[in-house]
Amino acid sequence: MLDRARTWLAQDPDGETRAELRALIDSAEAGDDAAHDELADRFGTRLAFGTAGLRGRLGAGSNRMNRVLVAQAAAGLAAYVRETAGDDATVVIGYDGRRNSDVFARDSAEIFAGAGLRAVMLPRMLPTPVLAFAVRALDAAAGVMVTASHNPPDDNGYKVYLGGEDGGAQIVPPADQRIAAHIQRVADDGDIAALPRSLAFTTAPESLIDEYIAATAAVAPAPPASDGLVWVYTALHGVGWQTFSRIIEDAGYPAPVVVEQQLAPDGAFPTVSFPNPEEPGAMDLAFEAARTSGADLVIANDPDADRLAVAIPDAEAEGGWRRLSGNEIGLLLGWRAARIAADDGETAGASLACSLVSSPGLATVAEHFGLGFHATLTGFKWISRAPGIVFGFEEALGYLVNPDTVRDKDGLSAAIAMLGMVSEARARGASLGDLLREFADTFGHFASDQVSVRFDDVSQIAGIMAVLRERHPQAIGDVDVDRVDDLLHGDGDLPPGDVLRLWLADGSRVIVRPSGTEPKLKLYLDVRGDSADDAAARIAALADGSRALLDGLR
């Protein structure tokens, strides 16, 4: 382990991580067991490159995000692009406001250019959807976004998109394995200082950003009823505001009441313990601003602005405000997209799509309007590839509302679409809460919940999945299990995934899968009731039964 650490130290170009690693090596050599354990954690494995690219804690070592690992990843990706798209292909690079994002992006641009590729770097820190847009707009063979999205402050990541026949979507197998093999070859070759670099990369013009802003503003130009709309916006210390403010102005919506403390990019995320709008407390400052201003709604983006959170006044909620679930937002936006397709006479070949763990209510919407429907594996790398897609979503606050512009989740275009829905409802004296009730009256009372358990030892998760596969539960709570779909080897159009889908006798559904980013086992619960109260009672009972099932397996 010490030899690995010394080899890494010799090639590390970053003064901060070199000093950090030098101190650990010195302590381990002096017999410090804690330092040796820390080195074992850092060098016992590598951050795996997969369909989510790379993501992990910042720090020295092969199991951390740092300049050595990023250089290896960039060189491996460059080799893959040259192999598949030619020596003069274009790669575009973007970055957000997290610590070292700009450094990792510049290292990547220099290595891509050194490999002979046409490297184009976005002009400043920008939202992830702008990078996804740029891959399509520049006809690039690939794109890289340096971001850890809504992960903890000490994380960073490396997300890869492919152009050409992939249309600017995130990578899927087998591309991820082929890229990973190239990265491993670079790592095995040794010193990253030997990698050719060049300063001959270019900076994308501002006109590229202008094109994204214009296309996003056109998703839902403000109707007259938007006048007088009072709403609150927070960027959660991310990069969303600079771009979103211009989109709002172009679309014609009134400026929001902003959460000043969270408006500017800050990789330390000083006002939140976890920069994810789904986490308790993350939107507290926004709710405070909403109460003070008498707002109609709250809109929040996550730090790289590819996700959207929405909250509405609710007298029964603590503090008088309730954050909508990802399923609630997704069903409303799906309703909007289906209605537009039907009004425009463009339902033939068009489809709605969502991840298989998202609300089955979207299938009902699609059927109602005569559209196709696709349930995919989790992640927009799959959702965005649904044939004929006009809208897609997943319950983790991700929405694709403008597939001709961005083939990925986009929290800014989703926010504009939501502002359009709210404004149209205002024209007839209705609120966003009224729209939720109208949806239920039209399509049914759907309710969703999630039960998750965190494990210290991830091998326990695999053990539980194995037990569930070997002995399917006969019932969850008081409701019998009718059948079980095991997606380990695929199912119909679904590629293989570590997922079990349980169908219950009363029409309810439970999906079991390990988390892709955390050491958690997750159960996704969905019911359809005869009324709002009936749906609430059913989902509560299903949640209790699911927790009891997990408790019995631990």
mmCIF file of C-alpha atoms in Angstrom, residues 6-158:
data_model
loop_
_atom_site.group_PDB
_atom_site.id
_atom_site.type_symbol
_atom_site.label_atom_id
_atom_site.label_comp_id
_atom_site.label_asym_id
_atom_site.label_seq_id
_atom_site.Cartn_x
_atom_site.Cartn_y
_atom_site.Cartn_z
ATOM 1 C CA ARG A 6 4.545 6.673 -3.210
ATOM 2 C CA THR A 7 4.022 5.949 -6.914
ATOM 3 C CA TRP A 8 0.899 8.093 -6.868
ATOM 4 C CA LEU A 9 2.678 10.885 -5.008
ATOM 5 C CA ALA A 10 5.434 11.015 -7.614
ATOM 6 C CA GLN A 11 2.976 11.845 -10.419
ATOM 7 C CA ASP A 12 0.518 14.091 -8.546
ATOM 8 C CA PRO A 13 0.612 17.644 -9.995
ATOM 9 C CA ASP A 14 -1.546 19.135 -7.223
ATOM 10 C CA GLY A 15 0.267 20.729 -4.288
ATOM 11 C CA GLU A 16 -2.653 20.291 -1.890
ATOM 12 C CA THR A 17 -3.178 16.572 -2.458
ATOM 13 C CA ARG A 18 0.586 15.970 -2.555
ATOM 14 C CA ALA A 19 0.950 17.509 0.904
ATOM 15 C CA GLU A 20 -2.052 15.546 2.175
ATOM 16 C CA LEU A 21 -0.636 12.265 0.850
ATOM 17 C CA ARG A 22 2.923 12.980 2.001
ATOM 18 C CA ALA A 23 1.659 13.466 5.562
ATOM 19 C CA LEU A 24 -0.268 10.169 5.445
ATOM 20 C CA ILE A 25 2.737 8.275 4.109
ATOM 21 C CA ASP A 26 5.000 9.742 6.795
ATOM 22 C CA SER A 27 2.524 8.797 9.525
ATOM 23 C CA ALA A 28 2.079 5.265 8.165
ATOM 24 C CA GLU A 29 5.836 4.782 7.931
ATOM 25 C CA ALA A 30 6.072 5.856 11.584
ATOM 26 C CA GLY A 31 3.670 3.087 12.563
ATOM 27 C CA ASP A 32 0.385 5.018 12.731
ATOM 28 C CA ASP A 33 -2.344 2.390 12.213
ATOM 29 C CA ALA A 34 -5.004 4.999 11.459
ATOM 30 C CA ALA A 35 -2.849 6.461 8.674
ATOM 31 C CA HIS A 36 -2.271 2.990 7.235
ATOM 32 C CA ASP A 37 -6.011 2.290 7.304
ATOM 33 C CA GLU A 38 -6.629 5.593 5.542
ATOM 34 C CA LEU A 39 -4.124 4.685 2.834
ATOM 35 C CA ALA A 40 -5.809 1.303 2.477
ATOM 36 C CA ASP A 41 -9.124 3.054 1.903
ATOM 37 C CA ARG A 42 -7.614 5.427 -0.636
ATOM 38 C CA PHE A 43 -5.545 2.882 -2.574
ATOM 39 C CA GLY A 44 -7.249 -0.468 -1.984
ATOM 40 C CA THR A 45 -9.410 0.084 -5.072
ATOM 41 C CA ARG A 46 -10.199 2.630 -7.808
ATOM 42 C CA LEU A 47 -13.254 4.773 -8.260
ATOM 43 C CA ALA A 48 -15.141 2.714 -10.809
ATOM 44 C CA PHE A 49 -15.949 4.322 -14.144
ATOM 45 C CA GLY A 50 -19.471 3.345 -15.175
ATOM 46 C CA THR A 51 -22.643 4.700 -16.740
ATOM 47 C CA ALA A 52 -22.582 7.555 -14.214
ATOM 48 C CA GLY A 53 -18.960 8.302 -15.104
ATOM 49 C CA LEU A 54 -16.935 8.966 -11.971
ATOM 50 C CA ARG A 55 -18.099 10.344 -8.653
ATOM 51 C CA GLY A 56 -16.473 10.376 -5.233
ATOM 52 C CA ARG A 57 -14.796 12.313 -2.442
ATOM 53 C CA LEU A 58 -12.030 14.772 -3.236
ATOM 54 C CA GLY A 59 -8.569 13.744 -2.055
ATOM 55 C CA ALA A 60 -5.394 11.914 -3.006
ATOM 56 C CA GLY A 61 -5.586 8.288 -4.075
ATOM 57 C CA SER A 62 -7.103 6.016 -6.698
ATOM 58 C CA ASN A 63 -10.341 5.823 -4.685
ATOM 59 C CA ARG A 64 -10.791 9.604 -4.629
ATOM 60 C CA MET A 65 -11.469 12.397 -7.127
ATOM 61 C CA ASN A 66 -8.231 14.237 -7.935
ATOM 62 C CA ARG A 67 -6.100 15.484 -10.804
ATOM 63 C CA VAL A 68 -4.309 12.176 -11.338
ATOM 64 C CA LEU A 69 -7.556 10.209 -11.611
ATOM 65 C CA VAL A 70 -9.134 12.849 -13.867
ATOM 66 C CA ALA A 71 -6.091 12.913 -16.146
ATOM 67 C CA GLN A 72 -6.291 9.145 -16.495
ATOM 68 C CA ALA A 73 -10.021 9.372 -17.227
ATOM 69 C CA ALA A 74 -9.527 12.110 -19.824
ATOM 70 C CA ALA A 75 -6.777 10.185 -21.599
ATOM 71 C CA GLY A 76 -8.878 7.021 -21.595
ATOM 72 C CA LEU A 77 -11.908 8.852 -22.958
ATOM 73 C CA ALA A 78 -9.743 10.517 -25.612
ATOM 74 C CA ALA A 79 -8.543 7.102 -26.774
ATOM 75 C CA TYR A 80 -12.134 5.865 -26.966
ATOM 76 C CA VAL A 81 -13.285 8.922 -28.955
ATOM 77 C CA ARG A 82 -10.408 8.564 -31.442
ATOM 78 C CA GLU A 83 -11.204 4.875 -31.801
ATOM 79 C CA THR A 84 -14.926 5.410 -32.434
ATOM 80 C CA ALA A 85 -15.208 8.880 -34.001
ATOM 81 C CA GLY A 86 -11.839 9.639 -35.562
ATOM 82 C CA ASP A 87 -8.721 11.613 -34.717
ATOM 83 C CA ASP A 88 -10.258 15.045 -35.364
ATOM 84 C CA ALA A 89 -13.521 14.556 -33.439
ATOM 85 C CA THR A 90 -14.871 17.253 -31.105
ATOM 86 C CA VAL A 91 -15.134 16.929 -27.333
ATOM 87 C CA VAL A 92 -16.829 19.672 -25.300
ATOM 88 C CA ILE A 93 -16.091 20.222 -21.603
ATOM 89 C CA GLY A 94 -18.201 21.950 -18.954
ATOM 90 C CA TYR A 95 -17.886 22.445 -15.216
ATOM 91 C CA ASP A 96 -19.899 23.677 -12.242
ATOM 92 C CA GLY A 97 -19.000 25.587 -9.072
ATOM 93 C CA ARG A 98 -17.700 22.719 -6.952
ATOM 94 C CA ARG A 99 -14.183 22.695 -5.605
ATOM 95 C CA ASN A 100 -11.668 21.825 -8.352
ATOM 96 C CA SER A 101 -14.321 21.571 -11.075
ATOM 97 C CA ASP A 102 -12.555 24.230 -13.136
ATOM 98 C CA VAL A 103 -9.159 22.569 -12.579
ATOM 99 C CA PHE A 104 -10.426 19.143 -13.638
ATOM 100 C CA ALA A 105 -12.096 20.678 -16.696
ATOM 101 C CA ARG A 106 -8.930 22.461 -17.825
ATOM 102 C CA ASP A 107 -6.803 19.354 -17.301
ATOM 103 C CA SER A 108 -9.268 17.432 -19.452
ATOM 104 C CA ALA A 109 -9.264 20.053 -22.212
ATOM 105 C CA GLU A 110 -5.457 20.036 -22.347
ATOM 106 C CA ILE A 111 -5.324 16.238 -22.535
ATOM 107 C CA PHE A 112 -8.054 16.033 -25.198
ATOM 108 C CA ALA A 113 -6.205 18.645 -27.256
ATOM 109 C CA GLY A 114 -2.919 16.840 -26.661
ATOM 110 C CA ALA A 115 -4.494 13.695 -28.078
ATOM 111 C CA GLY A 116 -5.251 15.584 -31.290
ATOM 112 C CA LEU A 117 -8.972 16.026 -30.667
ATOM 113 C CA ARG A 118 -10.813 19.308 -31.114
ATOM 114 C CA ALA A 119 -11.413 20.301 -27.486
ATOM 115 C CA VAL A 120 -13.968 23.015 -26.748
ATOM 116 C CA MET A 121 -14.403 24.306 -23.209
ATOM 117 C CA LEU A 122 -17.508 26.167 -22.071
ATOM 118 C CA PRO A 123 -16.678 29.791 -21.244
ATOM 119 C CA ARG A 124 -17.367 29.645 -17.498
ATOM 120 C CA MET A 125 -19.082 27.535 -14.836
ATOM 121 C CA LEU A 126 -22.517 26.614 -16.189
ATOM 122 C CA PRO A 127 -25.402 24.200 -15.521
ATOM 123 C CA THR A 128 -25.105 20.594 -16.641
ATOM 124 C CA PRO A 129 -27.987 20.997 -19.154
ATOM 125 C CA VAL A 130 -25.932 23.606 -21.032
ATOM 126 C CA LEU A 131 -23.169 21.049 -21.519
ATOM 127 C CA ALA A 132 -25.711 18.450 -22.681
ATOM 128 C CA PHE A 133 -27.069 21.048 -25.124
ATOM 129 C CA ALA A 134 -23.569 21.880 -26.359
ATOM 130 C CA VAL A 135 -22.845 18.249 -27.293
ATOM 131 C CA ARG A 136 -25.772 18.348 -29.709
ATOM 132 C CA ALA A 137 -25.315 21.932 -30.881
ATOM 133 C CA LEU A 138 -21.615 21.465 -31.683
ATOM 134 C CA ASP A 139 -22.134 18.007 -33.182
ATOM 135 C CA ALA A 140 -19.529 16.767 -30.711
ATOM 136 C CA ALA A 141 -18.499 13.141 -30.460
ATOM 137 C CA ALA A 142 -18.475 13.393 -26.673
ATOM 138 C CA GLY A 143 -18.970 15.765 -23.784
ATOM 139 C CA VAL A 144 -17.701 15.883 -20.223
ATOM 140 C CA MET A 145 -19.379 17.678 -17.326
ATOM 141 C CA VAL A 146 -17.337 18.051 -14.159
ATOM 142 C CA THR A 147 -19.956 17.941 -11.411
ATOM 143 C CA ALA A 148 -21.166 15.852 -8.499
ATOM 144 C CA SER A 149 -24.685 17.242 -8.918
ATOM 145 C CA HIS A 150 -26.373 17.201 -5.486
ATOM 146 C CA ASN A 151 -23.787 15.061 -3.673
ATOM 147 C CA PRO A 152 -22.161 16.184 -0.392
ATOM 148 C CA PRO A 153 -19.790 19.190 -0.506
ATOM 149 C CA ASP A 154 -16.589 17.111 -0.440
ATOM 150 C CA ASP A 155 -17.509 15.196 -3.617
ATOM 151 C CA ASN A 156 -16.888 15.830 -7.265
ATOM 152 C CA GLY A 157 -17.526 13.834 -10.411
ATOM 153 C CA TYR A 158 -17.018 13.336 -14.131
#
